[in-house]
Backbone as ProteinMPNN parsed JSONL, in Angstrom:
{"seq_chain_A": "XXXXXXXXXXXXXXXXXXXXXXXXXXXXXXXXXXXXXXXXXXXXXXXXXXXXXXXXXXXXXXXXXXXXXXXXXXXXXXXXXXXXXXXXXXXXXXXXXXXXXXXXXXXXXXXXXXXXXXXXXXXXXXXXXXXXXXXXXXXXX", "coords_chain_A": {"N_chain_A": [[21.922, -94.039, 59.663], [18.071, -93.359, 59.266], [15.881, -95.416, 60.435], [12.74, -97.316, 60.413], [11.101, -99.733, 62.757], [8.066, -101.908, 61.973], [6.556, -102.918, 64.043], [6.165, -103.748, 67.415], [6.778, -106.275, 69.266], [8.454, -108.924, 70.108], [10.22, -109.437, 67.933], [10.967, -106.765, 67.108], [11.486, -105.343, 68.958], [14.15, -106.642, 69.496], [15.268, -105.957, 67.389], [15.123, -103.358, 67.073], [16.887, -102.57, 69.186], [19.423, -103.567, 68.501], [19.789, -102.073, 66.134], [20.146, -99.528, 67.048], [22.221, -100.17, 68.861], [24.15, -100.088, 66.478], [24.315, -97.845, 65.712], [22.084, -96.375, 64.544], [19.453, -94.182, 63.733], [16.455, -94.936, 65.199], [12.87, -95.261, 64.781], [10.403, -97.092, 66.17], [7.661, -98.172, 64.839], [3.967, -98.541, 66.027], [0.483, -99.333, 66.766], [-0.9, -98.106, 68.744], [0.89, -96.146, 70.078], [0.821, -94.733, 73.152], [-0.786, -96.679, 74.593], [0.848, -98.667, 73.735], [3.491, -98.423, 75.062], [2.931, -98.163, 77.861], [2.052, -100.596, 78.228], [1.981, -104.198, 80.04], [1.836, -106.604, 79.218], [2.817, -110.215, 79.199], [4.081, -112.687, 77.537], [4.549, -116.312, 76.56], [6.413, -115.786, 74.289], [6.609, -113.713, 74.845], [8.811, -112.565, 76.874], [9.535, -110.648, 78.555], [7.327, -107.317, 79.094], [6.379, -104.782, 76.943], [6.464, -101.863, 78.754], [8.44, -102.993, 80.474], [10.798, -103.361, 78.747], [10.896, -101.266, 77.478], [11.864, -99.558, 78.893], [14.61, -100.641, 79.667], [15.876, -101.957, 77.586], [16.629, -104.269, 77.116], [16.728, -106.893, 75.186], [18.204, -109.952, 73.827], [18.296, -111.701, 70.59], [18.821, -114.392, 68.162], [18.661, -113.02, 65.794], [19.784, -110.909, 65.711], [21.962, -111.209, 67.518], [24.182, -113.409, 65.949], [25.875, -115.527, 66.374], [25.303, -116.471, 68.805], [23.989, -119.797, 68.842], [25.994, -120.791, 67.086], [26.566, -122.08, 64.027], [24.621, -120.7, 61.278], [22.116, -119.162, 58.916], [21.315, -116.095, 57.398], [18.961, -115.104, 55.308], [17.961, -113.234, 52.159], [16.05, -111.463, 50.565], [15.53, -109.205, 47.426], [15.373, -106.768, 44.736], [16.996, -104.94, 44.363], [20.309, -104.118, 43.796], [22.152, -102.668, 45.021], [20.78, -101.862, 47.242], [20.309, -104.22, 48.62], [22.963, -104.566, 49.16], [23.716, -102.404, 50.688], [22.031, -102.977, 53.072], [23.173, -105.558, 53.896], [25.978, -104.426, 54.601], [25.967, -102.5, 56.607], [23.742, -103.306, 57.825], [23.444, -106.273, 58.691], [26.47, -107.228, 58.685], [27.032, -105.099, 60.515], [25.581, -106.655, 62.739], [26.762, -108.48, 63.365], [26.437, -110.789, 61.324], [28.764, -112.85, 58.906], [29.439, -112.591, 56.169], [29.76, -115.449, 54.91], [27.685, -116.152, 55.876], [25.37, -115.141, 55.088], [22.618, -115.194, 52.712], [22.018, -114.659, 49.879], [18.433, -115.034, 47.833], [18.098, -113.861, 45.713], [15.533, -111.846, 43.788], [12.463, -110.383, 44.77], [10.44, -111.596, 44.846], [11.244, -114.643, 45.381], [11.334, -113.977, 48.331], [8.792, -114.772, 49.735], [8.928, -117.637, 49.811], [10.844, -117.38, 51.942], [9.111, -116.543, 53.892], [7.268, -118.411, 54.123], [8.49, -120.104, 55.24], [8.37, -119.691, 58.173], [6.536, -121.07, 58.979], [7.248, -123.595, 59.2], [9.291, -123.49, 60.928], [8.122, -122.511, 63.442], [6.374, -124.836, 64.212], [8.293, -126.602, 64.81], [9.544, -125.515, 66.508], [7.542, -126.052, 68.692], [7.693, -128.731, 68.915], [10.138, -128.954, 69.623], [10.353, -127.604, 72.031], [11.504, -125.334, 72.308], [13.062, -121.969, 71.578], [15.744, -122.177, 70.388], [16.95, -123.141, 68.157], [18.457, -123.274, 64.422], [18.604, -122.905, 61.23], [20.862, -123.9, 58.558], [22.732, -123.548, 55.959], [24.258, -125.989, 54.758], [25.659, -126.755, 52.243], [27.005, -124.202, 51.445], [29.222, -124.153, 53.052]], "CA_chain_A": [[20.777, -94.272, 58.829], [17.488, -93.543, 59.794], [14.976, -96.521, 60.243], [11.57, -97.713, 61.256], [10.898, -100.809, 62.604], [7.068, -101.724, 62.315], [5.584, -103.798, 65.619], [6.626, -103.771, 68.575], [6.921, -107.155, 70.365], [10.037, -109.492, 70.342], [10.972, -109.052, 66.793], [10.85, -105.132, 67.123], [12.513, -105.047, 70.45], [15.592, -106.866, 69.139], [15.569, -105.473, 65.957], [15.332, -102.216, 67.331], [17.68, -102.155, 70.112], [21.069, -103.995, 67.941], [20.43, -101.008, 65.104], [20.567, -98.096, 67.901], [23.519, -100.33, 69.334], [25.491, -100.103, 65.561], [24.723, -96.42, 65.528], [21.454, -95.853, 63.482], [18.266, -93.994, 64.317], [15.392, -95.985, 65.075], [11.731, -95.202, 65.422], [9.593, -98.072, 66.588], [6.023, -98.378, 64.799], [2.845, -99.09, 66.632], [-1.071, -99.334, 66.451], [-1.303, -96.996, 69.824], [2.305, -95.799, 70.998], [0.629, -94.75, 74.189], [-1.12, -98.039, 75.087], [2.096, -100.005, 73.98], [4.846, -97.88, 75.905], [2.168, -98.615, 79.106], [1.797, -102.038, 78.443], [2.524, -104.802, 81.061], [1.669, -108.141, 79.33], [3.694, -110.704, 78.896], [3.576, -114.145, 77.298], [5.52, -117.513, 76.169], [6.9, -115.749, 73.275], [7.359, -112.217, 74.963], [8.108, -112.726, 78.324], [9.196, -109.255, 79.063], [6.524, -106.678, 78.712], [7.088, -103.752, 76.175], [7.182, -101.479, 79.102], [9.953, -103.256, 80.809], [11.567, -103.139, 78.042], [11.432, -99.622, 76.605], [13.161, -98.978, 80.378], [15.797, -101.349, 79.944], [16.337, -102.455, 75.995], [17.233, -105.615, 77.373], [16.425, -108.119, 74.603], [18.891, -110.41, 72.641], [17.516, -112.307, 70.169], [19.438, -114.996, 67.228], [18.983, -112.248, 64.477], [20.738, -109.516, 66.185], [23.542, -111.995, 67.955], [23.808, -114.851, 65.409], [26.824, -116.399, 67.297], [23.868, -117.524, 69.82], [23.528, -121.017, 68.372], [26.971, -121.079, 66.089], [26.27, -121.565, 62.587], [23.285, -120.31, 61.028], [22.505, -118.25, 57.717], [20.549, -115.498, 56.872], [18.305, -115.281, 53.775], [17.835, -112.36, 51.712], [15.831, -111.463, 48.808], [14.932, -107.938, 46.764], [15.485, -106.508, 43.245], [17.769, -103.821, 43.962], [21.501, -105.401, 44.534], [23.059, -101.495, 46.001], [20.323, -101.789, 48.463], [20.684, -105.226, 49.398], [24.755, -104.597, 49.78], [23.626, -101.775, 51.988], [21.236, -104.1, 53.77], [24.294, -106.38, 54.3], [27.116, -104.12, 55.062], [25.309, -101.084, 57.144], [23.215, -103.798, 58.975], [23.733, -107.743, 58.395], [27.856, -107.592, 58.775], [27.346, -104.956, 61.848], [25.199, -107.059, 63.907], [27.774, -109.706, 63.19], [26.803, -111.978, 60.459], [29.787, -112.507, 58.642], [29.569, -113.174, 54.688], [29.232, -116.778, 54.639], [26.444, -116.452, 56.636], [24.276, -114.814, 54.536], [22.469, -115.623, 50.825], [21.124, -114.091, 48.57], [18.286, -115.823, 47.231], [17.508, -113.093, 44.499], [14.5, -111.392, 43.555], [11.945, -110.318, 45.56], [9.269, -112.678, 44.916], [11.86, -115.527, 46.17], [10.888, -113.552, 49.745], [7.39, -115.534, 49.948], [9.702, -118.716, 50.373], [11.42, -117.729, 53.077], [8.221, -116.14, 55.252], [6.316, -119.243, 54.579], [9.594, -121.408, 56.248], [8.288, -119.876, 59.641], [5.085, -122.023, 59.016], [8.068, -125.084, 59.611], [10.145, -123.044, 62.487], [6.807, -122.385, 64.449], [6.449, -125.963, 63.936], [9.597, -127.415, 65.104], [9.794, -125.045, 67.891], [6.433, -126.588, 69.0], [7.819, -129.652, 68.922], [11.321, -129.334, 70.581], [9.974, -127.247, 72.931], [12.561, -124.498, 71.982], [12.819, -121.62, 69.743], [17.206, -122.337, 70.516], [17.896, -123.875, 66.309], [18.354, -122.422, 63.551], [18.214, -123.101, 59.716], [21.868, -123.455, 58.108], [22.989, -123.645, 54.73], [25.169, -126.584, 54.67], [26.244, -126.372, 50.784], [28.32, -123.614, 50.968], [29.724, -123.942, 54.248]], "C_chain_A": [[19.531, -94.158, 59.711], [16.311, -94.674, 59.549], [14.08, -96.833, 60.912], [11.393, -98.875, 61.275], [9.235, -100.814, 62.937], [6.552, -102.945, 63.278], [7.678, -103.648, 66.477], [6.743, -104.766, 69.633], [8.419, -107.987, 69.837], [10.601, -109.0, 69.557], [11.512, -107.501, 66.642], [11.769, -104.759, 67.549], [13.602, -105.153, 70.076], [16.511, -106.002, 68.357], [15.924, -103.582, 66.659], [16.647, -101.87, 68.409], [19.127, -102.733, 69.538], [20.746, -102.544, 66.717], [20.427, -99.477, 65.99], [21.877, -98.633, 68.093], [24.866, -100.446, 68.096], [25.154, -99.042, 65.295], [23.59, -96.023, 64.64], [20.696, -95.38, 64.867], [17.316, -94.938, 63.953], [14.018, -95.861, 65.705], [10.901, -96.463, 65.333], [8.048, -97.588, 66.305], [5.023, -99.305, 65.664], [1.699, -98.655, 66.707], [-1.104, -97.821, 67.022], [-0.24, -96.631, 70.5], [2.04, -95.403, 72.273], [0.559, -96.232, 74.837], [0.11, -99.483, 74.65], [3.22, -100.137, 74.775], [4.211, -98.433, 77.375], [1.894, -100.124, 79.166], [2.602, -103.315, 79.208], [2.576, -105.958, 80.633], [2.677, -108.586, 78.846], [3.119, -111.989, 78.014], [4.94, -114.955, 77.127], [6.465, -116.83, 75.354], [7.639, -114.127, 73.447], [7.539, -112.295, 76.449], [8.749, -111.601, 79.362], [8.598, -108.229, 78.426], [7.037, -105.516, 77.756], [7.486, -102.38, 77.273], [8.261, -101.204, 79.726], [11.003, -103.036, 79.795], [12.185, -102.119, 77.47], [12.174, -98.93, 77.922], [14.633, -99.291, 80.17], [15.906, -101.517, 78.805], [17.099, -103.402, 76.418], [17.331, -107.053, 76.414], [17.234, -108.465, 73.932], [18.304, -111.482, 72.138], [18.993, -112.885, 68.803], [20.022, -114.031, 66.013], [19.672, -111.551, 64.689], [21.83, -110.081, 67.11], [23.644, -113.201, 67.539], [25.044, -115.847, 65.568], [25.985, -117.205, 68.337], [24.407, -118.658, 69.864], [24.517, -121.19, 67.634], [26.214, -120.752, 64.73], [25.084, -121.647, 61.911], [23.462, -119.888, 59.079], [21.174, -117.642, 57.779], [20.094, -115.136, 55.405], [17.662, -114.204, 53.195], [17.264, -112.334, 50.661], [15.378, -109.675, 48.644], [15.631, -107.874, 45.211], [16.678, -105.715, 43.494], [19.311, -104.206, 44.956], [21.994, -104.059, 45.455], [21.696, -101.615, 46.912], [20.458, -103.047, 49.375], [22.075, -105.35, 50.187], [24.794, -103.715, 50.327], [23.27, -102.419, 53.165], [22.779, -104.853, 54.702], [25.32, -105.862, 54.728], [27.205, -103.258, 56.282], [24.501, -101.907, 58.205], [23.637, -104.968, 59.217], [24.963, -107.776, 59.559], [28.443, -106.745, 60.525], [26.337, -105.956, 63.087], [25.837, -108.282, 64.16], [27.448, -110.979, 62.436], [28.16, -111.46, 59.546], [29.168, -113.152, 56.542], [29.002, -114.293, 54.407], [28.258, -116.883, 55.317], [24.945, -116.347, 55.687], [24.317, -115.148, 52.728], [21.521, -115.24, 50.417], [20.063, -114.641, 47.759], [17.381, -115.363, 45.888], [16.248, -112.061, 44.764], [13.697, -111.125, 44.394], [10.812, -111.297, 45.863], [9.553, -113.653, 45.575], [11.429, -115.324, 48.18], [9.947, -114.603, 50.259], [7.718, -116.89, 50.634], [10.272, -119.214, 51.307], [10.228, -117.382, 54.489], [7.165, -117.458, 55.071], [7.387, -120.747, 55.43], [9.265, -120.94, 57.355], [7.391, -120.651, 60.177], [6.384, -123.382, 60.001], [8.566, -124.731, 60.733], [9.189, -123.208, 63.763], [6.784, -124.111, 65.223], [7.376, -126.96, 64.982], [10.03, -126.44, 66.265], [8.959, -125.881, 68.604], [6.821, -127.931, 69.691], [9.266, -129.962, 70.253], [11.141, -128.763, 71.927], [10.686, -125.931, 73.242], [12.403, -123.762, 70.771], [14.618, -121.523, 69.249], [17.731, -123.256, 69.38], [17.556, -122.965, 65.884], [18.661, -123.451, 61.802], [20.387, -122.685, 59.18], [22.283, -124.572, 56.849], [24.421, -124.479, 54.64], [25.832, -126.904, 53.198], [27.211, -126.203, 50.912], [29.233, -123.497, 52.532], [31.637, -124.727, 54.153]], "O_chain_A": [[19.604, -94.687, 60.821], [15.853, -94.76, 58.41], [14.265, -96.755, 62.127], [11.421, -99.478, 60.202], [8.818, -100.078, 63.832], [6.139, -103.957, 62.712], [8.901, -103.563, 66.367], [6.812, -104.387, 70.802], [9.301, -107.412, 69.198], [11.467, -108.171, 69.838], [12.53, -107.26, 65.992], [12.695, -104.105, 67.07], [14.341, -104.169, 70.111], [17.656, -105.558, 68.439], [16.956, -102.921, 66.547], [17.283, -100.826, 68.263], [20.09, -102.318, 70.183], [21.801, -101.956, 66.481], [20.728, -98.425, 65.426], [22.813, -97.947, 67.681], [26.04, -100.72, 68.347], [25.718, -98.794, 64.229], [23.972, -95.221, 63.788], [20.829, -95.642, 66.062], [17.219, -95.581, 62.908], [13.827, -96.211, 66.869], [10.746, -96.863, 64.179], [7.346, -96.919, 67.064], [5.209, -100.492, 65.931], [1.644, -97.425, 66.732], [-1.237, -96.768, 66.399], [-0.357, -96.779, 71.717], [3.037, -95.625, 72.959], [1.473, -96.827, 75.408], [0.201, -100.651, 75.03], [3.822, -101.143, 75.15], [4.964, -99.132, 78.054], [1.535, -100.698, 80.195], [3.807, -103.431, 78.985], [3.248, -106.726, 81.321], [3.475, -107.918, 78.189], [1.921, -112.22, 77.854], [6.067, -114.545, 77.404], [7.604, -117.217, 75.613], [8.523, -113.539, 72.824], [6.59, -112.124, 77.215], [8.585, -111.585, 80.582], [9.015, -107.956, 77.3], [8.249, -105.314, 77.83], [8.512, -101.753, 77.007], [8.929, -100.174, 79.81], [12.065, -102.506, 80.122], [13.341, -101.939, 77.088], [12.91, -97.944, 77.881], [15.595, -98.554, 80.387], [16.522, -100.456, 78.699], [18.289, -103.401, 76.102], [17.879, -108.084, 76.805], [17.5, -107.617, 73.081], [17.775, -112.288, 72.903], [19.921, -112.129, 68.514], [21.117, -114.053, 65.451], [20.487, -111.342, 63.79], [22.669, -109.253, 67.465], [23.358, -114.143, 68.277], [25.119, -116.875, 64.894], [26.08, -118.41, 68.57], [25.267, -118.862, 70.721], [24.163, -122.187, 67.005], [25.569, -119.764, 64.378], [24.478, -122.717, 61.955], [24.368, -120.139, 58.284], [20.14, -118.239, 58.075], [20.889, -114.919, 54.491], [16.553, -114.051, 53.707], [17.677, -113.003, 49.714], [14.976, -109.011, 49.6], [16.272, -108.782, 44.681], [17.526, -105.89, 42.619], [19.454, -104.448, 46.154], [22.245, -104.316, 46.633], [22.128, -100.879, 47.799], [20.667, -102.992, 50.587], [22.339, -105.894, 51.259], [25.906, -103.593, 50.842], [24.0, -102.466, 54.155], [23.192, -104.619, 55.838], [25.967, -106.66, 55.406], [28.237, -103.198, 56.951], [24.45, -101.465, 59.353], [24.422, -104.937, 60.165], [24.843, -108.103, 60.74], [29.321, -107.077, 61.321], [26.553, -105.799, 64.288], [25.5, -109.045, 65.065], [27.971, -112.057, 62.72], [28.57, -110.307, 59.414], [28.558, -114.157, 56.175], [27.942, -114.364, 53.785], [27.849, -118.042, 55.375], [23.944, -117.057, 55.6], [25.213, -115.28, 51.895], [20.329, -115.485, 50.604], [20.54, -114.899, 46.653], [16.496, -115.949, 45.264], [16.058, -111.555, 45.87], [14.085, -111.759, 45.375], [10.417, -111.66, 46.971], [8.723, -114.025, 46.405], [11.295, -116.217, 49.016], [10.317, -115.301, 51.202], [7.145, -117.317, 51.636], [10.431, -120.371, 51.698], [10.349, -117.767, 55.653], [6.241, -117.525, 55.881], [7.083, -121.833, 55.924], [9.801, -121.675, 58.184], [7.277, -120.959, 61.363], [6.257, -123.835, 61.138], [8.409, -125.501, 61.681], [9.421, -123.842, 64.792], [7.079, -124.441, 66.371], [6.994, -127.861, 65.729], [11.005, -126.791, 66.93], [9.608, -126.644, 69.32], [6.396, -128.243, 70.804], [9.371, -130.712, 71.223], [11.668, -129.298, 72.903], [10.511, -125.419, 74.347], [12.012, -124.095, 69.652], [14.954, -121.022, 68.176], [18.706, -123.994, 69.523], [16.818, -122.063, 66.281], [18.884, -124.657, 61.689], [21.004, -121.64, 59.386], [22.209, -125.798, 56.771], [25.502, -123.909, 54.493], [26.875, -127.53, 53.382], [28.188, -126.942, 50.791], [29.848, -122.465, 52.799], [32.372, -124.68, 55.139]]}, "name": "protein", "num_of_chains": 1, "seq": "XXXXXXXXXXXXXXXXXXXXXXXXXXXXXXXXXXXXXXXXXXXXXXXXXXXXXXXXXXXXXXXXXXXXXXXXXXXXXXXXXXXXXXXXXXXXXXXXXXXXXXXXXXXXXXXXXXXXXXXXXXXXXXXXXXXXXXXXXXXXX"}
């Protein structure tokens, strides 16, 4: 499959380097693809630079090895269920969530719900001093 991921700092990196490693193509969006491939900075949250990285594709990150931390779940929403059960089988199930991991929580609008839970993660990283938890759906477990 081919796929674009858009930015280029942690989330990107990860994201980008587990769907080359289950066999897709993957172009990496950015503002200035020169000035990002050359770029040296680092920070708290990236603390190897993008061009260390585009050398080495060194980054593992929770989403793309969600054994990390044990049990977790990922949270899904859109309208269209054959794209979501692509979503889930083509990417989800190869970067190793397994079924019970992940949920469906419908519709697309439901989305809004889950990008304003990083307001709380941010949060509670802040606090523990760690971004090493995760969010799990003890229900259906």
């Amino acid at each position: 499959m081919k796929i674009a991921v858009l930015g280029s700092k942690m989330v990107g990196q990860a994201l980008s380097e587990k769907l080359v490693e289950v066999g897709h193509s993957v172009v990496i969006g950015t503002r200035n693809p020169e000035k990002t491939k050359a770029s040296t900075e680092t920070s708290q949250l990236d603390p190897v630079s993008f061009s260390e990285w585009y050398k080495n594709h060194s980054t593992k990150e929770q989403m793309v090895e969600p054994a990390i931390y044990g049990e977790t779940t990922m949270f899904i929403s859109g309208e269209d269920e054959d794209t979501k059960n692509l979503v889930i089988t083509e990417i989800l199930q190869k970067f190793g969530w397994a079924e019970s991991q992940i949920l469906d929580l419908g519709g697309i609008v439901n989305a809004r719900g889950t990008e304003m839970s990083m307001r709380l993660y941010f949060q509670l990283a802040a606090k523990l001093g760690t971004f090493e938890f995760s969010f799990v759906d003890v229900k259906n477990k």
